[in-house]
PDB file of C-alpha atoms in Angstrom:
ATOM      1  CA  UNK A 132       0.652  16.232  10.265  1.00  0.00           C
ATOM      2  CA  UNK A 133       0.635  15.090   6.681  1.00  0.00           C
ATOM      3  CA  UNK A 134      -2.333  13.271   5.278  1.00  0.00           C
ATOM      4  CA  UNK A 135      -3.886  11.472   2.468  1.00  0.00           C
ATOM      5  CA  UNK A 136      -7.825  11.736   1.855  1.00  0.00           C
ATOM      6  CA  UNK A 137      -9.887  10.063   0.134  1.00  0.00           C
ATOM      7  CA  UNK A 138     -13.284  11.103   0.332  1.00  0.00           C
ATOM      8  CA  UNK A 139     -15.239   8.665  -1.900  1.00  0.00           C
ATOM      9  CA  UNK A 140     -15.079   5.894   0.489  1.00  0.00           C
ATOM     10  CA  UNK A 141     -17.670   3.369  -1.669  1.00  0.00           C
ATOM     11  CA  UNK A 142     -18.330   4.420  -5.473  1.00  0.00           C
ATOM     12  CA  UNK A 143     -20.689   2.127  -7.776  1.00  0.00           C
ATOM     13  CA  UNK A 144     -21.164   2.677 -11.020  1.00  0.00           C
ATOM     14  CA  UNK A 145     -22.664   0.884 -13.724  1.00  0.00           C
ATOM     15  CA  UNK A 146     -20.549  -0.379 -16.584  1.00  0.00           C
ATOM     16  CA  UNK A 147     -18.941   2.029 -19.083  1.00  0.00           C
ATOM     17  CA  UNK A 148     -19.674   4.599 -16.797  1.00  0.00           C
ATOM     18  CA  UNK A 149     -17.574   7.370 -16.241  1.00  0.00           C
ATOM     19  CA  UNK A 150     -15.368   7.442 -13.148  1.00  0.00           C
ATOM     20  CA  UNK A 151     -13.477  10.025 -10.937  1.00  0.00           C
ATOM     21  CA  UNK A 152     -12.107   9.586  -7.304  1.00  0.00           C
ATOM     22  CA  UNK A 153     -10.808  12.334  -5.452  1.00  0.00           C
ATOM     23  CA  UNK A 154      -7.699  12.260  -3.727  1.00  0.00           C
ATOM     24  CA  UNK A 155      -5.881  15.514  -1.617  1.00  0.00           C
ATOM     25  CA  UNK A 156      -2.803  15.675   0.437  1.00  0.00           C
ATOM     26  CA  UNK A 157      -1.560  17.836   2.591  1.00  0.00           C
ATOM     27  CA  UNK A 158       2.191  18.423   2.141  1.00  0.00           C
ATOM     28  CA  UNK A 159       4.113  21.605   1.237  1.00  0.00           C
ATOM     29  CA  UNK A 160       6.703  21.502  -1.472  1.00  0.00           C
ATOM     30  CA  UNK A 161       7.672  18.588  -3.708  1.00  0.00           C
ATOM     31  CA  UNK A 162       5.384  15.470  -3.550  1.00  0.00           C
ATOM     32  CA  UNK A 163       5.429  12.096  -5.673  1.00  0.00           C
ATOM     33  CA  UNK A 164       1.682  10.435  -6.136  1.00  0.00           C
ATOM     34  CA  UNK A 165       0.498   7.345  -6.347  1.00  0.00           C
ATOM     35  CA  UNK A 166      -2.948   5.958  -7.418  1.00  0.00           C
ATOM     36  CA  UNK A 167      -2.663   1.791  -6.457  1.00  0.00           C
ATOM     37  CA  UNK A 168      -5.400  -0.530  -6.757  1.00  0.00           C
ATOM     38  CA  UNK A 169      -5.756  -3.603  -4.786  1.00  0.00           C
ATOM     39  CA  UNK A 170      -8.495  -6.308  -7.170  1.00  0.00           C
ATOM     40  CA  UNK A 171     -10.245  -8.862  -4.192  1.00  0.00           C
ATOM     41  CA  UNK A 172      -7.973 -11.092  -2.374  1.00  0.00           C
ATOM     42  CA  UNK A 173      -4.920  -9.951  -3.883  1.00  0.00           C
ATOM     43  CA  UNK A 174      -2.066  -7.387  -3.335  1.00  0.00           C
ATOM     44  CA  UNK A 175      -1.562  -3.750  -4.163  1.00  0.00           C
ATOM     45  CA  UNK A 176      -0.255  -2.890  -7.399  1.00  0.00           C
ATOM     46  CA  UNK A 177       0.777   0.455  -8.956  1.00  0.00           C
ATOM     47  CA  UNK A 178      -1.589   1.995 -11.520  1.00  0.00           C
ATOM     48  CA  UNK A 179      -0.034   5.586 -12.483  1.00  0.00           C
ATOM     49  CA  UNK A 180       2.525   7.799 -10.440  1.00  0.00           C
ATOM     50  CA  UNK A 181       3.478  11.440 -10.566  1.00  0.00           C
ATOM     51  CA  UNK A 182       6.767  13.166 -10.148  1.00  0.00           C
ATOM     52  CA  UNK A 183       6.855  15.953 -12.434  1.00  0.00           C
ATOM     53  CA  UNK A 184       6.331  17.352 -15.869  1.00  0.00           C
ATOM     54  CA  UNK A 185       2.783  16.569 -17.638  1.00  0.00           C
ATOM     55  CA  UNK A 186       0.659  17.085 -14.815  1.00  0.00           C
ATOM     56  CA  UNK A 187      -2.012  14.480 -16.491  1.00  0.00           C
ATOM     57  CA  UNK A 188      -0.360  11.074 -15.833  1.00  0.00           C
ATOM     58  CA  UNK A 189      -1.402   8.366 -17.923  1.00  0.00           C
ATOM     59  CA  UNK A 190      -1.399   4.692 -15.874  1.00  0.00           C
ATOM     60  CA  UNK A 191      -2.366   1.148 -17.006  1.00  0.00           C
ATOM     61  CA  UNK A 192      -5.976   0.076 -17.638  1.00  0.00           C
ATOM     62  CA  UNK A 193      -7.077   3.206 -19.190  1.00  0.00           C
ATOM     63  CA  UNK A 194      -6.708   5.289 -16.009  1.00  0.00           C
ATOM     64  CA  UNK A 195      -5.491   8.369 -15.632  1.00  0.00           C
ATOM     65  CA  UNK A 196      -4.791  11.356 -12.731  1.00  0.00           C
ATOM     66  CA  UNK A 197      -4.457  14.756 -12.747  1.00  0.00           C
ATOM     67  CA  UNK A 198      -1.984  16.428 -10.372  1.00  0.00           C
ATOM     68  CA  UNK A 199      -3.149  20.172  -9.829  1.00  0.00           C
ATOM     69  CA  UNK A 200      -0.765  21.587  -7.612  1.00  0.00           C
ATOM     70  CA  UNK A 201      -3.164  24.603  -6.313  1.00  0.00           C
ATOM     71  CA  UNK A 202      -5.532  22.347  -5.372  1.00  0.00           C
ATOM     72  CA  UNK A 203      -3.508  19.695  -3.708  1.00  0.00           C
ATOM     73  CA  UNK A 204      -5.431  17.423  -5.485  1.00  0.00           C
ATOM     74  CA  UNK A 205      -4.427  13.889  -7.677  1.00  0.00           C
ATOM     75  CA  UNK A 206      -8.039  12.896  -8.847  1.00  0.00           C
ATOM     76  CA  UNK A 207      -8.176   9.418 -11.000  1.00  0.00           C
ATOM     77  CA  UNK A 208     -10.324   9.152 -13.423  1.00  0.00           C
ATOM     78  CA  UNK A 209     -11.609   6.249 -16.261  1.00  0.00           C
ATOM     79  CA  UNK A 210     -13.802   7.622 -19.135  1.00  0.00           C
ATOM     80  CA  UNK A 211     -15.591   4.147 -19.306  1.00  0.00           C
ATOM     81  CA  UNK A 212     -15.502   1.675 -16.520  1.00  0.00           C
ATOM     82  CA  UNK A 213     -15.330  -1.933 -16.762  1.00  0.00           C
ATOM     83  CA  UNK A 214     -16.694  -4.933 -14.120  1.00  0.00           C
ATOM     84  CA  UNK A 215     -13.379  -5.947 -13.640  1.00  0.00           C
ATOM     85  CA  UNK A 216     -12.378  -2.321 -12.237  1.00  0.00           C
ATOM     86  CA  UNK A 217     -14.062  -3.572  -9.650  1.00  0.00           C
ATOM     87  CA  UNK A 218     -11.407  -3.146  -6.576  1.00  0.00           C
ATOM     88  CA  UNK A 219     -10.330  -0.898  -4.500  1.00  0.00           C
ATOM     89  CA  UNK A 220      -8.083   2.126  -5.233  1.00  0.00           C
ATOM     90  CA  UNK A 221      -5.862   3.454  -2.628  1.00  0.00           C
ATOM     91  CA  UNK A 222      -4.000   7.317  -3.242  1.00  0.00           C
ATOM     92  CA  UNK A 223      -0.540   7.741  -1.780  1.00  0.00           C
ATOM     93  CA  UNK A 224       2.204  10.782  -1.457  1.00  0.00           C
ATOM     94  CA  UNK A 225       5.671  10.792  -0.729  1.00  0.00           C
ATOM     95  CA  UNK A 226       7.565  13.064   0.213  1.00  0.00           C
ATOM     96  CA  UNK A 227      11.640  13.955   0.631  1.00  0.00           C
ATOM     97  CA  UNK A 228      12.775  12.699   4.114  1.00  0.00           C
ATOM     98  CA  UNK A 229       9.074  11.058   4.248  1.00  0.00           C
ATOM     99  CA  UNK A 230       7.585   7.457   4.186  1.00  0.00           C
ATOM    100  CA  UNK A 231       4.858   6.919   1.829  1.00  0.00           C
ATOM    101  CA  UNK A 232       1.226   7.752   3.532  1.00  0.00           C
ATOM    102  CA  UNK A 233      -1.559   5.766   1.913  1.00  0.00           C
ATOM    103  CA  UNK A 234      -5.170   7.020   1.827  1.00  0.00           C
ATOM    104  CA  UNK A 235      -7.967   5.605   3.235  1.00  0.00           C
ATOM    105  CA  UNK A 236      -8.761   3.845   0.172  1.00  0.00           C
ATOM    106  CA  UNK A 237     -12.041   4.047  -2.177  1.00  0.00           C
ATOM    107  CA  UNK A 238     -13.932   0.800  -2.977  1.00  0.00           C
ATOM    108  CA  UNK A 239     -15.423   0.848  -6.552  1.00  0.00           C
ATOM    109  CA  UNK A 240     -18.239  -1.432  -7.085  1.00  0.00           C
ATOM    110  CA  UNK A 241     -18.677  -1.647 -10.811  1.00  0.00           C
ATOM    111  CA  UNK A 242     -22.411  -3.258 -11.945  1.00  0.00           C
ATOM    112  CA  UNK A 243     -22.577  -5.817 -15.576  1.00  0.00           C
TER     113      UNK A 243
ATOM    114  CA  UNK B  60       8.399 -16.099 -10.539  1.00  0.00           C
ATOM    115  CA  UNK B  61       6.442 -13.708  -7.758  1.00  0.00           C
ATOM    116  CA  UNK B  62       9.029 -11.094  -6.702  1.00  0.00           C
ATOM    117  CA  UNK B  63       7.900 -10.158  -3.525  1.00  0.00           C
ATOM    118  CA  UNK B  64       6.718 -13.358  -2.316  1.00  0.00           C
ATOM    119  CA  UNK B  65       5.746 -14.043   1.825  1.00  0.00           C
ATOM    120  CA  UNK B  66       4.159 -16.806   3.985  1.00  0.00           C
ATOM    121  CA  UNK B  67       2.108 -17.749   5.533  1.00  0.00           C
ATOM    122  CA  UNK B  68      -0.887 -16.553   3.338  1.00  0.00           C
ATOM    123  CA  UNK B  69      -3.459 -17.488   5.704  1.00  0.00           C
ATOM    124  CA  UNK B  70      -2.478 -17.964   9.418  1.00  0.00           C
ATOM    125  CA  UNK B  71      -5.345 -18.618  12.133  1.00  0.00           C
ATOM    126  CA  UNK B  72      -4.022 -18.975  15.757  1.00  0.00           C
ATOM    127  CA  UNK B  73      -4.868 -18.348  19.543  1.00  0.00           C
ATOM    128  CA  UNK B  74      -4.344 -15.198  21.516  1.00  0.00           C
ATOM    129  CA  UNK B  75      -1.113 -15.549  23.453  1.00  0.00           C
ATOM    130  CA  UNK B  76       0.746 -17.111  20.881  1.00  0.00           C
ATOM    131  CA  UNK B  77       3.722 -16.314  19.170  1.00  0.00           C
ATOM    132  CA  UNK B  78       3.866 -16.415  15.086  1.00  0.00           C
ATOM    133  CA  UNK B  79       6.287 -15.329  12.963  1.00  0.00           C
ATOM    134  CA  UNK B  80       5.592 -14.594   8.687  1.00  0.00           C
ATOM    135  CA  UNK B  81       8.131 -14.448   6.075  1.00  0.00           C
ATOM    136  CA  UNK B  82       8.983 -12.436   3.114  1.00  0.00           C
ATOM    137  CA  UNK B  83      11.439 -12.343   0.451  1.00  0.00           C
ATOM    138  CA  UNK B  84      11.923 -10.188  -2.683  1.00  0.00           C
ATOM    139  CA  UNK B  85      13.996 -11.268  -5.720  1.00  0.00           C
ATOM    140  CA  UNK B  86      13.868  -7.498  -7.496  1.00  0.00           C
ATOM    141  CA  UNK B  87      17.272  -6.661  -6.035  1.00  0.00           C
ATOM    142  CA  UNK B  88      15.788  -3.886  -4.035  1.00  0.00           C
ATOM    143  CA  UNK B  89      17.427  -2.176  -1.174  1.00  0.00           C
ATOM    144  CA  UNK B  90      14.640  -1.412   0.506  1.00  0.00           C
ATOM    145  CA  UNK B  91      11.755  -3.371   2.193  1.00  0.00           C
ATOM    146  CA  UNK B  92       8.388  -2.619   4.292  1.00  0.00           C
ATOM    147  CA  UNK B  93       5.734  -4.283   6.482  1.00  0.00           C
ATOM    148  CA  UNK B  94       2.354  -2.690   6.164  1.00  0.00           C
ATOM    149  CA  UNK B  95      -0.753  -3.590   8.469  1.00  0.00           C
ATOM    150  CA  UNK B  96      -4.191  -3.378   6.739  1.00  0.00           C
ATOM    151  CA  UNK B  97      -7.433  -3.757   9.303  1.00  0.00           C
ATOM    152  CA  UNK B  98     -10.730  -4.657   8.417  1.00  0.00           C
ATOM    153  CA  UNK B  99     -11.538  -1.036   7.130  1.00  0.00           C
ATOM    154  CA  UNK B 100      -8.823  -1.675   4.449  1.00  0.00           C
ATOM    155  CA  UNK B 101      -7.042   1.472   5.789  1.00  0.00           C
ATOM    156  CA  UNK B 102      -3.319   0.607   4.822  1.00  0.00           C
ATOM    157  CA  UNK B 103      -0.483   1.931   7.535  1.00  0.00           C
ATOM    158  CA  UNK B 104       3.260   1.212   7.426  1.00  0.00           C
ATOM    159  CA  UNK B 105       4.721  -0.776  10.310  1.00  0.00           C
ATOM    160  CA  UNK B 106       8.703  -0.839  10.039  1.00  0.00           C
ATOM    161  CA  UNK B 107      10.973  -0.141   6.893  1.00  0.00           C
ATOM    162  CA  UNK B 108      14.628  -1.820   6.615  1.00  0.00           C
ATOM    163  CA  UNK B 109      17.137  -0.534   3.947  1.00  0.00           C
ATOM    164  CA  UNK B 110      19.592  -2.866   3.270  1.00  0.00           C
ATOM    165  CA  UNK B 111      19.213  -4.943   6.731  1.00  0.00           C
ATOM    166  CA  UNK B 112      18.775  -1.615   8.885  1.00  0.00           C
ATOM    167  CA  UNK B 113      15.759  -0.048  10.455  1.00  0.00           C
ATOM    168  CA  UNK B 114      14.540   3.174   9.284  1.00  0.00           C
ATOM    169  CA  UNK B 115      11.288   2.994  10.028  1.00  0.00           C
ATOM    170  CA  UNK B 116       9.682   2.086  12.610  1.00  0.00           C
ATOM    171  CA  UNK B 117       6.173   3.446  13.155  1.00  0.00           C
ATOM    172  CA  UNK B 118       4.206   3.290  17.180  1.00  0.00           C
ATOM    173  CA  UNK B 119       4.200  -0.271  17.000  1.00  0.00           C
ATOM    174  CA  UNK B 120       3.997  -2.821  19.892  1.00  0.00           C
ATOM    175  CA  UNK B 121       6.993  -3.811  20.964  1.00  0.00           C
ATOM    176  CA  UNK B 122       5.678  -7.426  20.353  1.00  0.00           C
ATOM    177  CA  UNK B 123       6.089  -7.359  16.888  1.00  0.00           C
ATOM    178  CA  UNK B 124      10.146  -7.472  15.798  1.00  0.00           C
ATOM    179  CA  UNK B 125      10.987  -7.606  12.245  1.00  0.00           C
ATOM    180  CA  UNK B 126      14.417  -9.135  11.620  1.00  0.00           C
ATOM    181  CA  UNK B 127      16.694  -8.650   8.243  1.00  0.00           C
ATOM    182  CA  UNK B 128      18.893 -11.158   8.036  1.00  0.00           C
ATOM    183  CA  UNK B 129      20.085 -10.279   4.584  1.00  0.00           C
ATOM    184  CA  UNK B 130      18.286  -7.273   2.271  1.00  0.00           C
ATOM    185  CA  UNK B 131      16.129  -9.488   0.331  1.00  0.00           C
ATOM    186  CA  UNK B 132      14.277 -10.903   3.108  1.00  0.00           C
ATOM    187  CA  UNK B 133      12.249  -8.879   6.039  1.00  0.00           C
ATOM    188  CA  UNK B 134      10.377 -11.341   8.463  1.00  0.00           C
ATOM    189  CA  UNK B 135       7.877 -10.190  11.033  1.00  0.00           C
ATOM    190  CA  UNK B 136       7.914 -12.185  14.198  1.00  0.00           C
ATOM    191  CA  UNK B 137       4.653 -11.356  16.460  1.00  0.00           C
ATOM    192  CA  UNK B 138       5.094 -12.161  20.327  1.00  0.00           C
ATOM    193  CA  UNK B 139       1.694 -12.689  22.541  1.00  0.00           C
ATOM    194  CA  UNK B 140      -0.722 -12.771  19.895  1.00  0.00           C
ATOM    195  CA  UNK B 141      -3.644 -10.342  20.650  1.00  0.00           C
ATOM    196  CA  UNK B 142      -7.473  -9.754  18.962  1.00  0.00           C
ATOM    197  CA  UNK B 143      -6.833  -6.296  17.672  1.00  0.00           C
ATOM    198  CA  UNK B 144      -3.245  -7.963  15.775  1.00  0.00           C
ATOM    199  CA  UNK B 145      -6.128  -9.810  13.317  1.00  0.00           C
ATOM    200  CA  UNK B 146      -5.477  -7.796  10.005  1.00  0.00           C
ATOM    201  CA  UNK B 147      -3.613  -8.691   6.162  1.00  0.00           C
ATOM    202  CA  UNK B 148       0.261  -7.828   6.446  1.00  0.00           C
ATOM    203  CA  UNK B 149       1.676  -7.204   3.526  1.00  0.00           C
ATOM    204  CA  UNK B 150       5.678  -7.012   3.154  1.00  0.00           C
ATOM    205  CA  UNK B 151       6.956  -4.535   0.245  1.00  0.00           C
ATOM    206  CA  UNK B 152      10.053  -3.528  -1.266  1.00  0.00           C
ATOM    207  CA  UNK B 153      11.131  -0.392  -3.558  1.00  0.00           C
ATOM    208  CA  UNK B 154      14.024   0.157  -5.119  1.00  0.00           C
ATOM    209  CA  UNK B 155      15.995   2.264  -2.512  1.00  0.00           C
ATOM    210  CA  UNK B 156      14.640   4.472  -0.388  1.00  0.00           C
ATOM    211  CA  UNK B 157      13.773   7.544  -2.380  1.00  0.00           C
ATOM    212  CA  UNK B 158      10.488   8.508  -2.141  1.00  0.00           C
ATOM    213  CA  UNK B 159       9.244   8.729  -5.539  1.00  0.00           C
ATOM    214  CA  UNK B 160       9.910   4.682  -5.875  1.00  0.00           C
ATOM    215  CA  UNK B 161       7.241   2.660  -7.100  1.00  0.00           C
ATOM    216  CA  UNK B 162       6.531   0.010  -3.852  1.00  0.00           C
ATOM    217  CA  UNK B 163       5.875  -3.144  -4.808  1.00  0.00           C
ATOM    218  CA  UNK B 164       3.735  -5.433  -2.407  1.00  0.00           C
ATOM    219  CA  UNK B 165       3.381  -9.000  -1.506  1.00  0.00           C
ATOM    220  CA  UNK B 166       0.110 -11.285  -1.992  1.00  0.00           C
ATOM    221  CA  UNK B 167      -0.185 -10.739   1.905  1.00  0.00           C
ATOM    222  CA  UNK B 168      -0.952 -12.658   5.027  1.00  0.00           C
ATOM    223  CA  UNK B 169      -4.272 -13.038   6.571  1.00  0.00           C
ATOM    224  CA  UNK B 170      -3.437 -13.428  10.271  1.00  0.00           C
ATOM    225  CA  UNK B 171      -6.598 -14.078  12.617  1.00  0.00           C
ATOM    226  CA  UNK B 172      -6.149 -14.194  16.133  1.00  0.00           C
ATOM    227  CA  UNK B 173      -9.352 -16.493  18.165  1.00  0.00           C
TER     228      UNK B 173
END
C-alpha cells in the first residue's frame, strides 16, 4: 500500500537553528510532493510542492525540499528557524489515478 | 474574503445525535474534500466530490453522508453521533482533480461528541 512517513514526529529547536524533517514515500513512478504546514488553531496551507524539473523546490517562508528520487525522499529544510515556525508540518504525495496521502505530520517546537 | 470557508467552527454535542457542517469554496474549483484529523493530528481523507459526484469515498461509516448540491459547496451530515467521531474536519477543494493540484483547506470544525 502506498505511504507517507514522517519520522520526526516532535522536533524543537532553538531559534535560528537549523532545521530538516524527513519525509519518504513509497510509490513507484511519477509522484507530486507536498510539504504543508498547519500554525495552532488554524488550517493547512501549502508551503512548497514538487512536480518536476529542479529537484530543490523553493516554498514560502524560507523553506525549502529536496526531492531525491533514489531515495524516495522530500526532506524540508530552513537554514535558520524562527518562533513563529512554530507549527506543524505535514508531507504529502500524489500520485496519477491516486488521492493525496498525508503523513503523519511533524510538530516543530521552536524556543525564543 | 476566505475561499474555502465552513461551519460550524466549534460544535459540542451528545452521542446519538445527528449534526450536519457546511462548506463552501469561492475559488471556482471543481473539486472538493472532507478530511478527518484525530487527536494525534494524523490527517486522512474521508470522501472527494468533483463537480457534485463522488469519487472518493474512503472506509467510512455509513453515518456520515456528504451531499453536493452544487460544486462549490460539500456538506457533511453525521447521523448517531459517536465518541470516536470527536476530531477537526476540514473541507478542501483543488482545482480539478489532477493530482499534482495544490489543496486548499478550510479553517476546520472542532466537533466533540460528550
Amino acid at each position: 500500500a502506498q505511504s507517507v512517513s514522517q519520522h520526526n514526529h516532535h522536533v524543537i529547536l532553538s531559534e535560528a537553528a537549523s532545521l530538516e524533517l524527513g519525509c519518504n514515500y513509497s510509490y513507484g513512478g511519477t509522484v507530486n510532493l507536498f510539504w504543508y504546514v498547519q500554525y495552532p488553531g488554524q488550517h493547512l496551507q501549502l508551503l512548497l510542492k514538487y512536480f518536476s524539473g529542479d529537484p530543490l523546490v523553493k516554498g514560502i517562508k524560507g523553506f525549502e525540499a529536496e526531492f531525491i528520487k533514489s531515495k524516495f525522499s522530500f526532506n524540508l529544510r530552513k537554514p535558520s528557524v524562527q518562533w513563529s515556525d512554530t507549527a506543524e508540518y505535514f508531507c504529502a504525495v500524489s500520485q496519477e489515478g491516486y488521492k493525496y496521502i498525508f503523513g503523519t505530520g511533524t510538530r516543530l517546537k521552536v524556543l525564543a | 474574503d476566505t475561499a474555502v470557508s465552513q461551519t460550524p467552527k466549534y460544535l459540542v454535542t451528545q452521542m446519538g445525535n445527528d449534526k450536519s457542517i457546511k462548506c463552501e469554496q469561492n475559488l471556482g474549483h471543481d473539486t472538493m474534500y472532507w478530511y478527518k484529523q484525530d487527536s494525534k493530528k494524523f490527517l486522512k481523507i474521508m470522501f472527494s466530490y468533483n463537480n457534485k459526484e463522488l469519487i472518493i469515498n474512503e472506509t467510512v461509516p455509513n453515518r456520515f453522508s456528504p451531499k453536493s448540491p452544487d460544486k462549490a459547496h460539500l456538506n457533511l451530515h453525521i447521523n448517531s453521533l459517536e465518541l470516536g467521531d470527536s476530531a477537526v474536519y476540514f473541507c478542501a477543494s483543488s482545482q480539478d482533480q489532477r493530482p499534482g493540484n495544490t489543496i486548499y483547506f478550510g479553517e476546520g470544525s472542532w466537533l466533540t461528541v460528550v
